[in-house]
């Protein structure tokens, strides 16, 4: 899986948030799947006010305790205007301005291709010269390439240190 390098400005994302670990996600205490189900079942992709990019949903990993072995926050949401007021049940996470390695999945079932991408990213990050910063990483699901969850293509952005 190839990647490109991009520099991004700050983004403000509003949505639903949990704290978890990769270890928990491999067992009976997994929370991520339920959070995605709740986010869509309760209509947040269309009902969140002040959206700047309708049809695009983000899954943001931030507040890393350490690295991929520690706890982190996951917020599922949409980009919103910086000045807009939001419902109290929504949390806000800021994607910081940074340099990101962008990995684009193959087209396939959404859960499967995202899991494959993360497996690749974990291996990639062990290679010399590939340094994750763990300030924020995110998945970007656009309304065109992800319209059919059985034939989706997702971009995964990993914050990196450029030396």
PDB file of C-alpha atoms in Angstrom:
ATOM      1  CA  UNK A   1       0.000   0.000   0.000  1.00  0.00           C
ATOM      2  CA  UNK A   2       1.588   3.249  -1.125  1.00  0.00           C
ATOM      3  CA  UNK A   3       1.230   6.575   0.615  1.00  0.00           C
ATOM      4  CA  UNK A   4       1.582  10.257  -0.128  1.00  0.00           C
ATOM      5  CA  UNK A   5       2.766  13.045   2.164  1.00  0.00           C
ATOM      6  CA  UNK A   6       0.596  16.128   2.733  1.00  0.00           C
ATOM      7  CA  UNK A   7       0.611  19.153   5.024  1.00  0.00           C
ATOM      8  CA  UNK A   8      -2.786  20.046   6.454  1.00  0.00           C
ATOM      9  CA  UNK A   9      -4.208  23.009   8.307  1.00  0.00           C
ATOM     10  CA  UNK A  10      -6.216  22.626  11.495  1.00  0.00           C
ATOM     11  CA  UNK A  11      -9.687  21.072  11.315  1.00  0.00           C
ATOM     12  CA  UNK A  12     -12.417  21.197  13.977  1.00  0.00           C
ATOM     13  CA  UNK A  13     -14.446  17.981  14.176  1.00  0.00           C
ATOM     14  CA  UNK A  14     -17.632  17.535  16.221  1.00  0.00           C
ATOM     15  CA  UNK A  15     -19.127  14.164  17.057  1.00  0.00           C
ATOM     16  CA  UNK A  16     -19.272  11.283  19.523  1.00  0.00           C
ATOM     17  CA  UNK A  17     -16.192  10.304  21.511  1.00  0.00           C
ATOM     18  CA  UNK A  18     -14.865   7.305  23.452  1.00  0.00           C
ATOM     19  CA  UNK A  19     -11.596   6.334  25.113  1.00  0.00           C
ATOM     20  CA  UNK A  20     -10.237   2.860  24.341  1.00  0.00           C
ATOM     21  CA  UNK A  21      -7.108   0.818  23.625  1.00  0.00           C
ATOM     22  CA  UNK A  22      -6.147  -1.463  20.763  1.00  0.00           C
ATOM     23  CA  UNK A  23      -5.988  -4.334  23.262  1.00  0.00           C
ATOM     24  CA  UNK A  24      -9.595  -3.683  24.368  1.00  0.00           C
ATOM     25  CA  UNK A  25     -10.711  -3.514  20.738  1.00  0.00           C
ATOM     26  CA  UNK A  26      -9.492  -7.092  20.190  1.00  0.00           C
ATOM     27  CA  UNK A  27     -11.719  -8.514  22.918  1.00  0.00           C
ATOM     28  CA  UNK A  28     -15.231  -8.482  24.352  1.00  0.00           C
ATOM     29  CA  UNK A  29     -14.874  -4.871  25.597  1.00  0.00           C
ATOM     30  CA  UNK A  30     -14.532  -3.409  22.095  1.00  0.00           C
ATOM     31  CA  UNK A  31     -16.275  -0.041  21.753  1.00  0.00           C
ATOM     32  CA  UNK A  32     -15.430   1.249  18.280  1.00  0.00           C
ATOM     33  CA  UNK A  33     -18.021  -0.717  16.289  1.00  0.00           C
ATOM     34  CA  UNK A  34     -20.802   0.291  18.682  1.00  0.00           C
ATOM     35  CA  UNK A  35     -19.761   3.943  18.466  1.00  0.00           C
ATOM     36  CA  UNK A  36     -19.984   3.875  14.651  1.00  0.00           C
ATOM     37  CA  UNK A  37     -23.405   2.202  14.835  1.00  0.00           C
ATOM     38  CA  UNK A  38     -24.701   4.772  17.313  1.00  0.00           C
ATOM     39  CA  UNK A  39     -23.309   7.691  15.293  1.00  0.00           C
ATOM     40  CA  UNK A  40     -25.233   6.645  12.178  1.00  0.00           C
ATOM     41  CA  UNK A  41     -28.340   5.276  13.955  1.00  0.00           C
ATOM     42  CA  UNK A  42     -28.860   8.599  15.748  1.00  0.00           C
ATOM     43  CA  UNK A  43     -28.465  10.581  12.517  1.00  0.00           C
ATOM     44  CA  UNK A  44     -25.433  12.678  13.427  1.00  0.00           C
ATOM     45  CA  UNK A  45     -23.894  12.765   9.918  1.00  0.00           C
ATOM     46  CA  UNK A  46     -26.845  14.830   8.677  1.00  0.00           C
ATOM     47  CA  UNK A  47     -28.017  16.567  11.871  1.00  0.00           C
ATOM     48  CA  UNK A  48     -24.749  18.095  13.112  1.00  0.00           C
ATOM     49  CA  UNK A  49     -24.999  21.874  12.555  1.00  0.00           C
ATOM     50  CA  UNK A  50     -22.368  24.157  10.945  1.00  0.00           C
ATOM     51  CA  UNK A  51     -20.817  21.461   8.748  1.00  0.00           C
ATOM     52  CA  UNK A  52     -18.105  22.684   6.399  1.00  0.00           C
ATOM     53  CA  UNK A  53     -17.867  19.511   4.290  1.00  0.00           C
ATOM     54  CA  UNK A  54     -21.264  17.759   4.176  1.00  0.00           C
ATOM     55  CA  UNK A  55     -21.058  14.068   3.319  1.00  0.00           C
ATOM     56  CA  UNK A  56     -17.576  13.583   4.814  1.00  0.00           C
ATOM     57  CA  UNK A  57     -17.206  11.740   8.131  1.00  0.00           C
ATOM     58  CA  UNK A  58     -13.986  11.509  10.141  1.00  0.00           C
ATOM     59  CA  UNK A  59     -12.733   8.981  12.653  1.00  0.00           C
ATOM     60  CA  UNK A  60     -10.047  10.791  14.683  1.00  0.00           C
ATOM     61  CA  UNK A  61      -7.589   9.082  16.986  1.00  0.00           C
ATOM     62  CA  UNK A  62      -6.054  11.527  19.471  1.00  0.00           C
ATOM     63  CA  UNK A  63      -5.096  12.048  23.109  1.00  0.00           C
ATOM     64  CA  UNK A  64      -2.657   9.143  22.821  1.00  0.00           C
ATOM     65  CA  UNK A  65      -1.386   8.030  26.226  1.00  0.00           C
ATOM     66  CA  UNK A  66       1.867   6.933  24.558  1.00  0.00           C
ATOM     67  CA  UNK A  67       1.729   5.143  21.215  1.00  0.00           C
ATOM     68  CA  UNK A  68      -0.424   2.399  19.673  1.00  0.00           C
ATOM     69  CA  UNK A  69      -0.058   0.349  22.873  1.00  0.00           C
ATOM     70  CA  UNK A  70      -1.688   2.893  25.224  1.00  0.00           C
ATOM     71  CA  UNK A  71      -5.131   4.409  25.541  1.00  0.00           C
ATOM     72  CA  UNK A  72      -6.448   6.963  23.056  1.00  0.00           C
ATOM     73  CA  UNK A  73      -9.600   8.851  22.205  1.00  0.00           C
ATOM     74  CA  UNK A  74     -11.658   8.136  19.119  1.00  0.00           C
ATOM     75  CA  UNK A  75     -14.085  10.789  17.931  1.00  0.00           C
ATOM     76  CA  UNK A  76     -16.414  10.066  15.023  1.00  0.00           C
ATOM     77  CA  UNK A  77     -17.777  13.240  13.494  1.00  0.00           C
ATOM     78  CA  UNK A  78     -17.887  15.895  10.822  1.00  0.00           C
ATOM     79  CA  UNK A  79     -15.876  19.046  10.222  1.00  0.00           C
ATOM     80  CA  UNK A  80     -17.631  22.107  11.602  1.00  0.00           C
ATOM     81  CA  UNK A  81     -17.182  25.852  11.438  1.00  0.00           C
ATOM     82  CA  UNK A  82     -14.963  27.165  14.216  1.00  0.00           C
ATOM     83  CA  UNK A  83     -17.524  29.725  15.392  1.00  0.00           C
ATOM     84  CA  UNK A  84     -20.678  27.580  15.311  1.00  0.00           C
ATOM     85  CA  UNK A  85     -22.505  26.542  18.481  1.00  0.00           C
ATOM     86  CA  UNK A  86     -23.025  22.801  18.860  1.00  0.00           C
ATOM     87  CA  UNK A  87     -25.441  20.545  20.763  1.00  0.00           C
ATOM     88  CA  UNK A  88     -24.210  19.635  24.255  1.00  0.00           C
ATOM     89  CA  UNK A  89     -24.001  15.905  23.504  1.00  0.00           C
ATOM     90  CA  UNK A  90     -21.280  16.464  20.899  1.00  0.00           C
ATOM     91  CA  UNK A  91     -17.582  16.534  21.714  1.00  0.00           C
ATOM     92  CA  UNK A  92     -15.077  18.530  19.682  1.00  0.00           C
ATOM     93  CA  UNK A  93     -11.591  17.415  18.676  1.00  0.00           C
ATOM     94  CA  UNK A  94      -9.134  19.551  16.758  1.00  0.00           C
ATOM     95  CA  UNK A  95      -6.976  17.897  14.142  1.00  0.00           C
ATOM     96  CA  UNK A  96      -3.757  19.886  14.496  1.00  0.00           C
ATOM     97  CA  UNK A  97      -1.876  21.361  11.573  1.00  0.00           C
ATOM     98  CA  UNK A  98       0.817  18.817  10.722  1.00  0.00           C
ATOM     99  CA  UNK A  99       2.453  16.669   8.079  1.00  0.00           C
ATOM    100  CA  UNK A 100       0.573  13.448   7.386  1.00  0.00           C
ATOM    101  CA  UNK A 101       1.300  10.238   5.507  1.00  0.00           C
ATOM    102  CA  UNK A 102      -1.913   9.386   3.639  1.00  0.00           C
ATOM    103  CA  UNK A 103      -2.700   5.734   2.970  1.00  0.00           C
ATOM    104  CA  UNK A 104      -5.548   4.945   0.564  1.00  0.00           C
ATOM    105  CA  UNK A 105      -7.219   1.570   0.939  1.00  0.00           C
ATOM    106  CA  UNK A 106      -8.214  -0.742  -1.846  1.00  0.00           C
ATOM    107  CA  UNK A 107     -11.908  -0.823  -2.742  1.00  0.00           C
ATOM    108  CA  UNK A 108     -13.777  -3.366  -0.656  1.00  0.00           C
ATOM    109  CA  UNK A 109     -15.913  -3.934   2.459  1.00  0.00           C
ATOM    110  CA  UNK A 110     -15.305  -0.890   4.657  1.00  0.00           C
ATOM    111  CA  UNK A 111     -14.404  -2.673   7.918  1.00  0.00           C
ATOM    112  CA  UNK A 112     -12.100  -5.076   6.097  1.00  0.00           C
ATOM    113  CA  UNK A 113     -10.175  -2.435   4.123  1.00  0.00           C
ATOM    114  CA  UNK A 114      -9.737  -0.167   7.150  1.00  0.00           C
ATOM    115  CA  UNK A 115      -8.414  -3.058   9.268  1.00  0.00           C
ATOM    116  CA  UNK A 116      -6.005  -3.960   6.447  1.00  0.00           C
ATOM    117  CA  UNK A 117      -4.825  -0.356   6.246  1.00  0.00           C
ATOM    118  CA  UNK A 118      -4.103  -0.174   9.980  1.00  0.00           C
ATOM    119  CA  UNK A 119      -2.214  -3.501   9.890  1.00  0.00           C
ATOM    120  CA  UNK A 120      -0.097  -2.067   7.072  1.00  0.00           C
ATOM    121  CA  UNK A 121       0.428   1.227   8.930  1.00  0.00           C
ATOM    122  CA  UNK A 122       1.614  -0.568  12.079  1.00  0.00           C
ATOM    123  CA  UNK A 123       4.175  -2.477  10.002  1.00  0.00           C
ATOM    124  CA  UNK A 124       5.145   0.654   8.041  1.00  0.00           C
ATOM    125  CA  UNK A 125       5.702   2.610  11.256  1.00  0.00           C
ATOM    126  CA  UNK A 126       8.288   0.036  12.420  1.00  0.00           C
ATOM    127  CA  UNK A 127      10.459   0.711   9.364  1.00  0.00           C
ATOM    128  CA  UNK A 128      13.501   2.990   9.760  1.00  0.00           C
ATOM    129  CA  UNK A 129      12.720   6.606   8.860  1.00  0.00           C
ATOM    130  CA  UNK A 130       8.941   6.334   9.427  1.00  0.00           C
ATOM    131  CA  UNK A 131       8.184   8.208  12.648  1.00  0.00           C
ATOM    132  CA  UNK A 132       4.628   8.698  13.889  1.00  0.00           C
ATOM    133  CA  UNK A 133       4.049  11.668  16.189  1.00  0.00           C
ATOM    134  CA  UNK A 134       0.843  10.368  17.833  1.00  0.00           C
ATOM    135  CA  UNK A 135      -0.655  13.884  17.954  1.00  0.00           C
ATOM    136  CA  UNK A 136      -3.637  12.813  15.849  1.00  0.00           C
ATOM    137  CA  UNK A 137      -4.412  10.297  13.125  1.00  0.00           C
ATOM    138  CA  UNK A 138      -7.649  10.031  11.237  1.00  0.00           C
ATOM    139  CA  UNK A 139      -9.748   8.167   8.713  1.00  0.00           C
ATOM    140  CA  UNK A 140     -11.643  10.197   6.122  1.00  0.00           C
ATOM    141  CA  UNK A 141     -14.840   8.694   4.724  1.00  0.00           C
ATOM    142  CA  UNK A 142     -16.220  10.712   1.828  1.00  0.00           C
ATOM    143  CA  UNK A 143     -19.785  10.384   0.599  1.00  0.00           C
ATOM    144  CA  UNK A 144     -18.714   9.306  -2.885  1.00  0.00           C
ATOM    145  CA  UNK A 145     -16.089   6.588  -2.355  1.00  0.00           C
ATOM    146  CA  UNK A 146     -17.801   5.331   0.826  1.00  0.00           C
ATOM    147  CA  UNK A 147     -21.427   5.515  -0.349  1.00  0.00           C
ATOM    148  CA  UNK A 148     -21.571   1.713  -0.607  1.00  0.00           C
ATOM    149  CA  UNK A 149     -20.018   0.146   2.533  1.00  0.00           C
ATOM    150  CA  UNK A 150     -19.343  -3.067   0.589  1.00  0.00           C
ATOM    151  CA  UNK A 151     -17.323  -1.241  -2.079  1.00  0.00           C
ATOM    152  CA  UNK A 152     -15.615   1.571  -0.158  1.00  0.00           C
ATOM    153  CA  UNK A 153     -12.261   3.288  -0.375  1.00  0.00           C
ATOM    154  CA  UNK A 154     -10.947   5.182   2.670  1.00  0.00           C
ATOM    155  CA  UNK A 155      -8.019   7.533   3.263  1.00  0.00           C
ATOM    156  CA  UNK A 156      -6.097   7.084   6.527  1.00  0.00           C
ATOM    157  CA  UNK A 157      -3.954  10.037   7.652  1.00  0.00           C
ATOM    158  CA  UNK A 158      -1.040   9.399  10.025  1.00  0.00           C
ATOM    159  CA  UNK A 159       0.732  12.368  11.647  1.00  0.00           C
ATOM    160  CA  UNK A 160       4.461  12.012  11.033  1.00  0.00           C
ATOM    161  CA  UNK A 161       7.697  13.698  11.943  1.00  0.00           C
ATOM    162  CA  UNK A 162       9.592  14.977   8.919  1.00  0.00           C
ATOM    163  CA  UNK A 163      13.327  15.169   9.480  1.00  0.00           C
TER     164      UNK A 163
END
